[in-house]
Amino acid sequence: MRNSKQFPFLKKVNNLGQENFVPYVPITLRYRDISVDSMGLLDTGAMINVLPYNLGLRLGAIWENKTVSIPLAGNLQPIEARGLVVSVMIDDFPSVRLAFAWAESNDVPLILGQVNFFREFNVCFYGSQLIFEVCPVLDKS
């Protein structure tokens, strides 16, 4: 991919002590005038981006002021979530605006899903090499 950056899969250990390699990408989130660096889990099976509660607070968002309710699915279904739009940067790519379901839980990772991370970035996974490649979508026509 042109203008792409490669990132390694990161080793994570689950509750049972099993090691897994997962595609986390370093990301900078900006809301109003506050920036926070974090790691986002690329999840091609997630329909929407999900932001953990404490990360939204660190960005200066106020839960009570966000009134658009976002229904979550799967194992996140019982968690209340509200809409929050944040500017994000990956590496030195131009910033883009992503819509998040801001979850009222700190037990969820920062998830980058179909709406709208995978509409803003092309991603190619090389699982056997434990790397992935990210490239901004330049022509959205």
CSV table of C-alpha atoms in Angstrom, one decimal:
chain,number,residue,atom,x,y,z
A,1,MET,CA,0.0,0.0,0.0
A,2,ARG,CA,1.2,3.5,-0.8
A,3,ASN,CA,1.9,5.8,2.1
A,4,SER,CA,1.5,3.0,4.6
A,5,LYS,CA,3.1,2.3,7.9
A,6,GLN,CA,3.7,-1.1,9.4
A,7,PHE,CA,3.1,-2.0,13.0
A,8,PRO,CA,3.9,-5.2,15.0
A,9,PHE,CA,1.2,-7.3,16.7
A,10,LEU,CA,1.6,-7.0,20.4
A,11,LYS,CA,1.8,-9.9,22.8
A,12,LYS,CA,-1.1,-9.9,25.4
A,13,VAL,CA,-1.6,-12.4,28.2
A,14,ASN,CA,-5.3,-13.3,29.0
A,15,ASN,CA,-6.8,-14.1,32.4
A,16,LEU,CA,-5.8,-17.8,31.9
A,17,GLY,CA,-2.1,-16.9,31.3
A,18,GLN,CA,-2.3,-17.7,27.6
A,19,GLU,CA,-0.3,-15.5,25.2
A,20,ASN,CA,-2.0,-14.0,22.1
A,21,PHE,CA,-0.7,-11.6,19.5
A,22,VAL,CA,-3.1,-8.8,18.7
A,23,PRO,CA,-3.2,-5.8,16.4
A,24,TYR,CA,-2.9,-2.7,18.5
A,25,VAL,CA,-2.1,0.5,16.8
A,26,PRO,CA,-0.6,3.6,18.6
A,27,ILE,CA,-3.2,6.4,18.3
A,28,THR,CA,-3.5,10.0,19.5
A,29,LEU,CA,-7.0,11.2,20.3
A,30,ARG,CA,-7.9,14.9,20.4
A,31,TYR,CA,-11.1,16.3,21.8
A,32,ARG,CA,-11.3,20.1,21.9
A,33,ASP,CA,-7.9,21.1,23.1
A,34,ILE,CA,-6.9,18.0,25.0
A,35,SER,CA,-4.8,15.2,23.4
A,36,VAL,CA,-4.3,11.7,24.8
A,37,ASP,CA,-2.0,8.9,23.4
A,38,SER,CA,-3.4,5.4,23.6
A,39,MET,CA,-3.5,2.0,21.8
A,40,GLY,CA,-6.4,1.0,19.7
A,41,LEU,CA,-7.4,-2.6,19.0
A,42,LEU,CA,-8.1,-3.1,15.3
A,43,ASP,CA,-11.3,-5.2,15.2
A,44,THR,CA,-12.7,-6.0,11.8
A,45,GLY,CA,-15.7,-7.7,13.4
A,46,ALA,CA,-16.7,-4.7,15.4
A,47,MET,CA,-19.4,-2.6,13.8
A,48,ILE,CA,-18.4,0.6,15.6
A,49,ASN,CA,-15.5,2.2,17.4
A,50,VAL,CA,-15.7,2.0,21.2
A,51,LEU,CA,-14.0,4.3,23.7
A,52,PRO,CA,-13.6,3.3,27.3
A,53,TYR,CA,-15.1,5.6,29.9
A,54,ASN,CA,-11.9,6.7,31.6
A,55,LEU,CA,-10.3,7.7,28.2
A,56,GLY,CA,-13.3,9.9,27.4
A,57,LEU,CA,-12.9,11.6,30.8
A,58,ARG,CA,-9.2,12.1,30.2
A,59,LEU,CA,-10.1,13.9,26.9
A,60,GLY,CA,-12.3,16.3,28.9
A,61,ALA,CA,-15.7,14.9,27.7
A,62,ILE,CA,-18.6,15.2,30.1
A,63,TRP,CA,-20.8,12.1,30.2
A,64,GLU,CA,-23.9,14.0,31.2
A,65,ASN,CA,-23.6,16.4,28.2
A,66,LYS,CA,-23.5,13.5,25.7
A,67,THR,CA,-27.2,12.6,25.1
A,68,VAL,CA,-27.0,10.4,21.9
A,69,SER,CA,-27.4,6.9,23.1
A,70,ILE,CA,-25.5,4.2,21.1
A,71,PRO,CA,-26.6,0.6,21.5
A,72,LEU,CA,-23.8,-1.9,21.8
A,73,ALA,CA,-24.0,-5.5,20.8
A,74,GLY,CA,-22.5,-8.9,21.8
A,75,ASN,CA,-20.8,-9.0,25.1
A,76,LEU,CA,-20.9,-5.2,25.4
A,77,GLN,CA,-24.7,-5.1,25.0
A,78,PRO,CA,-25.4,-4.5,28.8
A,79,ILE,CA,-23.1,-1.4,28.8
A,80,GLU,CA,-24.6,2.0,28.2
A,81,ALA,CA,-22.8,4.1,25.6
A,82,ARG,CA,-23.1,7.6,24.2
A,83,GLY,CA,-21.9,9.1,21.0
A,84,LEU,CA,-18.6,11.1,21.0
A,85,VAL,CA,-16.7,12.4,17.9
A,86,VAL,CA,-12.9,12.7,18.3
A,87,SER,CA,-10.1,13.7,16.0
A,88,VAL,CA,-7.4,11.0,15.8
A,89,MET,CA,-3.9,10.7,14.4
A,90,ILE,CA,-2.0,7.6,13.6
A,91,ASP,CA,1.8,8.2,13.2
A,92,ASP,CA,2.2,11.1,10.8
A,93,PHE,CA,-0.9,10.6,8.8
A,94,PRO,CA,-3.4,13.5,8.6
A,95,SER,CA,-5.9,13.6,11.4
A,96,VAL,CA,-9.4,12.2,10.8
A,97,ARG,CA,-12.6,12.5,12.8
A,98,LEU,CA,-13.9,9.2,14.2
A,99,ALA,CA,-17.3,8.5,15.8
A,100,PHE,CA,-17.1,6.5,19.0
A,101,ALA,CA,-19.5,4.7,21.2
A,102,TRP,CA,-18.2,6.1,24.6
A,103,ALA,CA,-18.9,3.2,26.9
A,104,GLU,CA,-19.7,3.7,30.6
A,105,SER,CA,-17.1,1.1,31.5
A,106,ASN,CA,-13.4,0.9,31.9
A,107,ASP,CA,-13.4,-2.9,31.2
A,108,VAL,CA,-13.5,-2.4,27.4
A,109,PRO,CA,-10.5,-1.7,25.2
A,110,LEU,CA,-10.3,1.2,22.8
A,111,ILE,CA,-11.8,-0.6,19.8
A,112,LEU,CA,-11.4,0.6,16.2
A,113,GLY,CA,-14.2,-0.9,14.1
A,114,GLN,CA,-16.1,-0.7,10.8
A,115,VAL,CA,-17.8,2.6,11.5
A,116,ASN,CA,-15.8,4.5,10.9
A,117,PHE,CA,-12.1,3.5,11.4
A,118,PHE,CA,-12.1,1.1,8.5
A,119,ARG,CA,-13.8,3.7,6.3
A,120,GLU,CA,-10.9,6.1,6.9
A,121,PHE,CA,-8.0,3.6,6.8
A,122,ASN,CA,-7.1,0.6,4.7
A,123,VAL,CA,-5.5,-2.2,6.8
A,124,CYS,CA,-3.6,-5.3,5.6
A,125,PHE,CA,-2.9,-8.0,8.1
A,126,TYR,CA,0.2,-10.3,7.7
A,127,GLY,CA,-0.6,-12.7,10.5
A,128,SER,CA,2.3,-15.1,9.8
A,129,GLN,CA,4.7,-12.2,10.1
A,130,LEU,CA,2.9,-10.7,13.1
A,131,ILE,CA,2.7,-7.3,11.5
A,132,PHE,CA,-0.1,-5.2,9.9
A,133,GLU,CA,0.0,-2.2,7.6
A,134,VAL,CA,-2.2,0.9,7.9
A,135,CYS,CA,-2.8,3.4,5.1
A,136,PRO,CA,-5.2,6.4,5.1
A,137,VAL,CA,-8.0,6.4,2.5
A,138,LEU,CA,-7.1,9.4,0.4
A,139,ASP,CA,-9.8,9.1,-2.3
A,140,LYS,CA,-13.2,8.5,-0.6
A,141,SER,CA,-15.3,8.8,-3.8
